[in-house]
Coordinates of C-alpha atoms in Angstrom, one line a residue:
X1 CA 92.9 81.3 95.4
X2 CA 93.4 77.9 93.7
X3 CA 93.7 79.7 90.4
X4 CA 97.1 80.9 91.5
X5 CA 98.4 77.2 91.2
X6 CA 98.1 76.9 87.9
X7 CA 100.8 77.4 85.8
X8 CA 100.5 80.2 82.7
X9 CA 99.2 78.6 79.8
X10 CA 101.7 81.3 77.2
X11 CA 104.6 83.1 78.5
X12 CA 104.4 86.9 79.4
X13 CA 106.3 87.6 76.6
X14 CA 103.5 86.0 74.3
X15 CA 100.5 87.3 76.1
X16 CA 101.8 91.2 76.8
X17 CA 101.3 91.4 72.5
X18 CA 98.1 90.5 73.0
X19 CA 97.1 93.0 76.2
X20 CA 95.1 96.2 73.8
X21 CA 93.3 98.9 75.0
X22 CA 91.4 101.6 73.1
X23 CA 94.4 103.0 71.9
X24 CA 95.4 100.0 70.1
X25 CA 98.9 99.7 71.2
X26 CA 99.3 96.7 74.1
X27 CA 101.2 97.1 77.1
X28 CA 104.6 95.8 75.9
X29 CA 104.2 97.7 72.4
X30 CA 103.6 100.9 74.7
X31 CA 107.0 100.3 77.1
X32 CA 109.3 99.7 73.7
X33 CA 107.7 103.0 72.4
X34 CA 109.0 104.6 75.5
X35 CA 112.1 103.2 75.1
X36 CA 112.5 104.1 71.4
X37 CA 111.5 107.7 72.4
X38 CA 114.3 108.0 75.2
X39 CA 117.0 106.5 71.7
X40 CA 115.9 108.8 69.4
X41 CA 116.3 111.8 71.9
X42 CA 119.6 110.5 73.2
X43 CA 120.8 109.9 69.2
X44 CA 119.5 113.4 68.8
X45 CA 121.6 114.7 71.2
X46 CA 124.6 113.2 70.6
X47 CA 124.3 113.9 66.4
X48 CA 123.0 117.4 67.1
X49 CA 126.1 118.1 69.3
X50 CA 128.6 116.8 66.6
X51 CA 127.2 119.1 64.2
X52 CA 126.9 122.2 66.3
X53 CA 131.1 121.4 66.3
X54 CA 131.4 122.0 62.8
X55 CA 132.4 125.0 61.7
X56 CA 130.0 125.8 58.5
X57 CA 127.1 127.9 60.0
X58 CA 124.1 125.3 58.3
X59 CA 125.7 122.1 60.5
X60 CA 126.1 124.1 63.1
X61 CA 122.4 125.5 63.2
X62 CA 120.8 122.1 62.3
X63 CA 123.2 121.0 65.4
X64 CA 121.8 123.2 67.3
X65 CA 118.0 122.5 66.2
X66 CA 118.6 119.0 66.8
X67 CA 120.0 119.0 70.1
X68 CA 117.2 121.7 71.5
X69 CA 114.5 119.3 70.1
X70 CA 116.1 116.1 71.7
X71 CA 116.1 117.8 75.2
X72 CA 112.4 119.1 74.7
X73 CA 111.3 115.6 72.9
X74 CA 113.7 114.1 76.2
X75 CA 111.7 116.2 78.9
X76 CA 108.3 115.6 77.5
X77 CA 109.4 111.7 77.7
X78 CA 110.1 112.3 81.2
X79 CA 107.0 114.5 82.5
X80 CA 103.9 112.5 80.4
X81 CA 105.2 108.8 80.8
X82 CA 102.3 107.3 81.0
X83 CA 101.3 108.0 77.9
X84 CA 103.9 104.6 77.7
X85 CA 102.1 103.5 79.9
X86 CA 99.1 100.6 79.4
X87 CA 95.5 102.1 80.8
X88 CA 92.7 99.9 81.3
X89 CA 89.8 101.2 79.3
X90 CA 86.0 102.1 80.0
X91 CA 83.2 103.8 78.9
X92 CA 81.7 106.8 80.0
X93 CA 78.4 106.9 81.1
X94 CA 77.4 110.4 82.5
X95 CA 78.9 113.1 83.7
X96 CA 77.5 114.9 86.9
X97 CA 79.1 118.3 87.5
X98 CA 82.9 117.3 87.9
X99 CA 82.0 114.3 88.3
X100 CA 82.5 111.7 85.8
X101 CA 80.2 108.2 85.5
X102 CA 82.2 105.3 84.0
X103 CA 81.9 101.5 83.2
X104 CA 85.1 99.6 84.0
X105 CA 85.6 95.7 82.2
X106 CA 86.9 93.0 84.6
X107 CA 90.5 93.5 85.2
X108 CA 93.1 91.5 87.1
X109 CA 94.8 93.5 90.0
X110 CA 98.4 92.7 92.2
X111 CA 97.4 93.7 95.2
X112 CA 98.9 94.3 98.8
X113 CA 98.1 95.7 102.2
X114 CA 100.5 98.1 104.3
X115 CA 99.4 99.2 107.6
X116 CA 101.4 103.1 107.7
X117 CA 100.1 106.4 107.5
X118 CA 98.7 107.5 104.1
X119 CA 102.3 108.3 102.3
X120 CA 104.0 105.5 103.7
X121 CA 101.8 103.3 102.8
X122 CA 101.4 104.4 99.4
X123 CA 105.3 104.0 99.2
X124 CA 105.8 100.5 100.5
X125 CA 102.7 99.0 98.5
X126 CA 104.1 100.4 95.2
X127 CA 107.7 99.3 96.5
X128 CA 106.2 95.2 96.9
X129 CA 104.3 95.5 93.6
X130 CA 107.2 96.8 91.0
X131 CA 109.2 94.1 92.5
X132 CA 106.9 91.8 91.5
X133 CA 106.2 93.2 88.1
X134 CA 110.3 93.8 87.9
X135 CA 110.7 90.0 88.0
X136 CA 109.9 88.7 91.8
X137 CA 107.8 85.9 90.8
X138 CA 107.8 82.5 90.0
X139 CA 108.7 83.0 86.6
X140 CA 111.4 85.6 86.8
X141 CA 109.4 87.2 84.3
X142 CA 108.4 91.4 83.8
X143 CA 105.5 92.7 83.2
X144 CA 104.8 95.9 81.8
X145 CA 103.8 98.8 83.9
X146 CA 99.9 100.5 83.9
X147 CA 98.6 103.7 85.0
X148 CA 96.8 104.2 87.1
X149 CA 98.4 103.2 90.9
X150 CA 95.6 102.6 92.9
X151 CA 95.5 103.1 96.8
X152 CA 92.5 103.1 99.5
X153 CA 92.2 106.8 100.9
X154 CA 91.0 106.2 104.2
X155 CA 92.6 103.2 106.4
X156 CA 89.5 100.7 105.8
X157 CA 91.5 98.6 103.2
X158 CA 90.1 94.9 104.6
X159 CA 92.8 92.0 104.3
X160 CA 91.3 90.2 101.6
X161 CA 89.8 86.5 102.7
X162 CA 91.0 84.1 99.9
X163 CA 89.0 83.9 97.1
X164 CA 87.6 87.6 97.2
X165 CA 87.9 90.2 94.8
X166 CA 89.7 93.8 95.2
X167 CA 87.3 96.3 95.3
X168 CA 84.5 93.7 95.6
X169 CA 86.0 93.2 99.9
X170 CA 86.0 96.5 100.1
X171 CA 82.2 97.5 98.8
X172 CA 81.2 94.7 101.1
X173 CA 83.0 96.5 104.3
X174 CA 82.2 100.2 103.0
X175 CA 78.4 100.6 101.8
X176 CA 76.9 103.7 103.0
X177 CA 80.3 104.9 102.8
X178 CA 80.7 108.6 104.0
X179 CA 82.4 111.5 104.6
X180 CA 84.8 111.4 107.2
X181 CA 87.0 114.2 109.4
X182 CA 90.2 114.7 108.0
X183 CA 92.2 113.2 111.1
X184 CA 90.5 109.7 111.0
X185 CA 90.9 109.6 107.2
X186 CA 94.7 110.4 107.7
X187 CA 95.1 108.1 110.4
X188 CA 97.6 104.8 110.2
X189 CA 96.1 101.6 109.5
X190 CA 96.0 99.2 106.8
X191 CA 95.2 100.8 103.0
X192 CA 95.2 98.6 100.0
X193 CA 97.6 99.5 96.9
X194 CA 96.8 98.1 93.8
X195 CA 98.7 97.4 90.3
X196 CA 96.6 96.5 87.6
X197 CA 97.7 94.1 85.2
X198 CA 97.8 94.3 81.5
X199 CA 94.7 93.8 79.6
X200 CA 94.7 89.9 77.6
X201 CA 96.5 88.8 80.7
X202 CA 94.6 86.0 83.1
X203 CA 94.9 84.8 86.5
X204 CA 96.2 81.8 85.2
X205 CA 98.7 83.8 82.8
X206 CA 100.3 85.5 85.7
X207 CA 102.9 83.9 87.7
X208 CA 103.1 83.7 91.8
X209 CA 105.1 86.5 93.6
X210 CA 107.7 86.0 95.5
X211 CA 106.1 88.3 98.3
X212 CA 103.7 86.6 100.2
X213 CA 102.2 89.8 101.2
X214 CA 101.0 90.5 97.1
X215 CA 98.4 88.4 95.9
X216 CA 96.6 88.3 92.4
X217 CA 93.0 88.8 92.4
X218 CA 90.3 89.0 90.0
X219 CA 88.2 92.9 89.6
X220 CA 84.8 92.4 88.3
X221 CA 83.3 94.7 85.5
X222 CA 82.2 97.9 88.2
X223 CA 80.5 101.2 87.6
X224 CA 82.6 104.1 88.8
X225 CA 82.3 107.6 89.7
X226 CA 86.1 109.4 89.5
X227 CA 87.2 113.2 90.7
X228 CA 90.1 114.5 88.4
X229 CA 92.6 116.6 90.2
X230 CA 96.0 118.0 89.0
X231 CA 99.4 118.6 91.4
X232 CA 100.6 117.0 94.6
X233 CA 98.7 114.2 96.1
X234 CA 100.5 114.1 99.6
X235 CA 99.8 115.6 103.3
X236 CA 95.9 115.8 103.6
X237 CA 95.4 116.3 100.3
X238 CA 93.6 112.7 99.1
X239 CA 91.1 113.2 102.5
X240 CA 90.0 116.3 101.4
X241 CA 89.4 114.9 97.9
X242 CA 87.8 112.2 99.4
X243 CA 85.4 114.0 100.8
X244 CA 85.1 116.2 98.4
X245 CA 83.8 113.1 96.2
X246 CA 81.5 111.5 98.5
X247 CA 79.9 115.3 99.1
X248 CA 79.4 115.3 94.8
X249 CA 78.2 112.4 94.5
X250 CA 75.0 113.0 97.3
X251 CA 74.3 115.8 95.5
X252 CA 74.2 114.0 92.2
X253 CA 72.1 111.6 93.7
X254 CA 74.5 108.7 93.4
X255 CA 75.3 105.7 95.9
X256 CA 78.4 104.8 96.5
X257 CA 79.4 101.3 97.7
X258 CA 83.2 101.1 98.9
X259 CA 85.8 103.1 100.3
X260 CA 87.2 106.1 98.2
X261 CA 89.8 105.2 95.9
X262 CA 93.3 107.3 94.8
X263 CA 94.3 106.8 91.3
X264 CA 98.1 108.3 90.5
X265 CA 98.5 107.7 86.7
X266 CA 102.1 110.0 87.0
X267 CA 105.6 109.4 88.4
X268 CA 106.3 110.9 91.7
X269 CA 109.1 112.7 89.3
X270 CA 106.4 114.3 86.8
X271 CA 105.8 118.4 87.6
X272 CA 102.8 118.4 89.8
X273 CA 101.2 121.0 87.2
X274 CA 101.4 118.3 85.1
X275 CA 100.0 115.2 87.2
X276 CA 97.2 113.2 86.2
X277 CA 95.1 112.2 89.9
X278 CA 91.6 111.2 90.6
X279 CA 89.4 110.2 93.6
X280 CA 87.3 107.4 92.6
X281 CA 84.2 105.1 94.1
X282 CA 82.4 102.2 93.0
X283 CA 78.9 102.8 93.0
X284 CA 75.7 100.5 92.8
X285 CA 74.3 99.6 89.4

């Protein structure tokens, strides 16, 4: 990709201000928020404690207001981060059933390919790409984080030839894309993981990872049909999802055109009654 030669034209810093979604707030205005969140429970804390040691009984009930409301406001932090967390926006188009019909813009995704099982895989490609967004690039530079992590289901990833888009390689491998028994969908071989990158932010803003094994590539505006689901996404979970999808959208008469997609928008630390997941597919126009 020859665009990945060029040097950014404004400094991460610069552009990350500029990187909006729906909401409003951009990705680096969303990761100080978080941060301002975890001060104000930790000053909570710490003042609510020193009052619940004084001995007049109004200090020592604000005290101990202060300090239960800074490890609730601390814990909600914790379990919904990616509220902090940049998404990429789109607009709904239908909804089929569970099913929901969306329009995604073109994005910018760091991608990377790992050849393990399912979870391993998953683990490794998000290990390659926060280094990269944590500084191991040309620049030295971070980028914020996004939600959703994005990771091939089934092991049909294809190593991207140079010049071709994410999800674009894939829809050319996958049409007529089906379901699948559970074993082969399970079994090792390569899966693609993806990061997308902040809204505002170009190919030529981004700067070359260290990795050779993470590339930058270029995601075309796509229309997209996405399963919700809440709690653990491990074992054979995302194959039965997978299916799952493919089986709704037949019903609701739609076409899909590349390999099922898992999107985690939740730490691997957030409750699983509280995880945001979704099976998704591209789908023709």
């Amino acid at each position: 990709m020859q665009e990945l030669q060029t040097a950014p034209s404004r400094s991460i810093k610069n552009l990350t201000a500029l990187a909006t979604n729906t909401s409003g707030l951009s990705a680096e205005q969303r990761r100080w928020a978080g941060r301002l969140a975890l001060a104000t429970s930790g000053f909570g804390l710490a003042s609510g404690a020193y009052l619940s040691s004084k001995s007049q009984p109004t200090l020592r009930q604000i005290g101990m207001f202060a300090v239960t409301a800074s490890v609730v406001g601390g814990l909600a932090r914790w379990q919904f981060g990616r509220v902090f967390n940049w998404q990429p926006a789109y607009d709904v188009e239908a909804r089929e059933g569970r099913l929901e019909v969306r329009r995604y813009y073109p994005e910018v995704h760091a991608i990377t390919v790992v050849a393990e099982q399912w979870e391993q895989s998953l683990e490794e490609g998000v290990m390659r790409l926060a280094a990269y967004i944590s500084g191991a690039n040309s620049h030295g530079t971070r980028i914020p984080m996004t939600s959703p992590v994005l990771s091939t289901v089934a092991p049909r990833a294809p190593l991207l030839p140079s010049g071709s888009t994410s999800l674009e390689a894939s829809g050319e491998l996958e049409r007529g894309v089906g379901v699948l028994p559970i074993a082969d969908v399970m079994a090792a071989g390569p899966r693609q993981v993806d990061f997308v990158m902040p809204g505002g932010l170009t190919l030529a803003d981004l700067p070359i990872p260290d990795d050779a094994q993470v590339r930058i590539v270029p995601v075309p505006g796509r229309r997209i049909a996405a399963l919700g689901f809440r709690g653990r996404y491990g074992g054979d979970i995302p194959a039965h999802k997978r299916n799952e999808l493919l089986f709704l959208a037949k019903v609701a008469h739609l076409r899909p055109r590349s390999e099922v997609w898992f999107a985690g928008y939740d730490a691997p630390s957030t409750l699983p009654v509280l995880r945001r997941n979704e099976v998704m597919v591209e789908l023709d126009d």
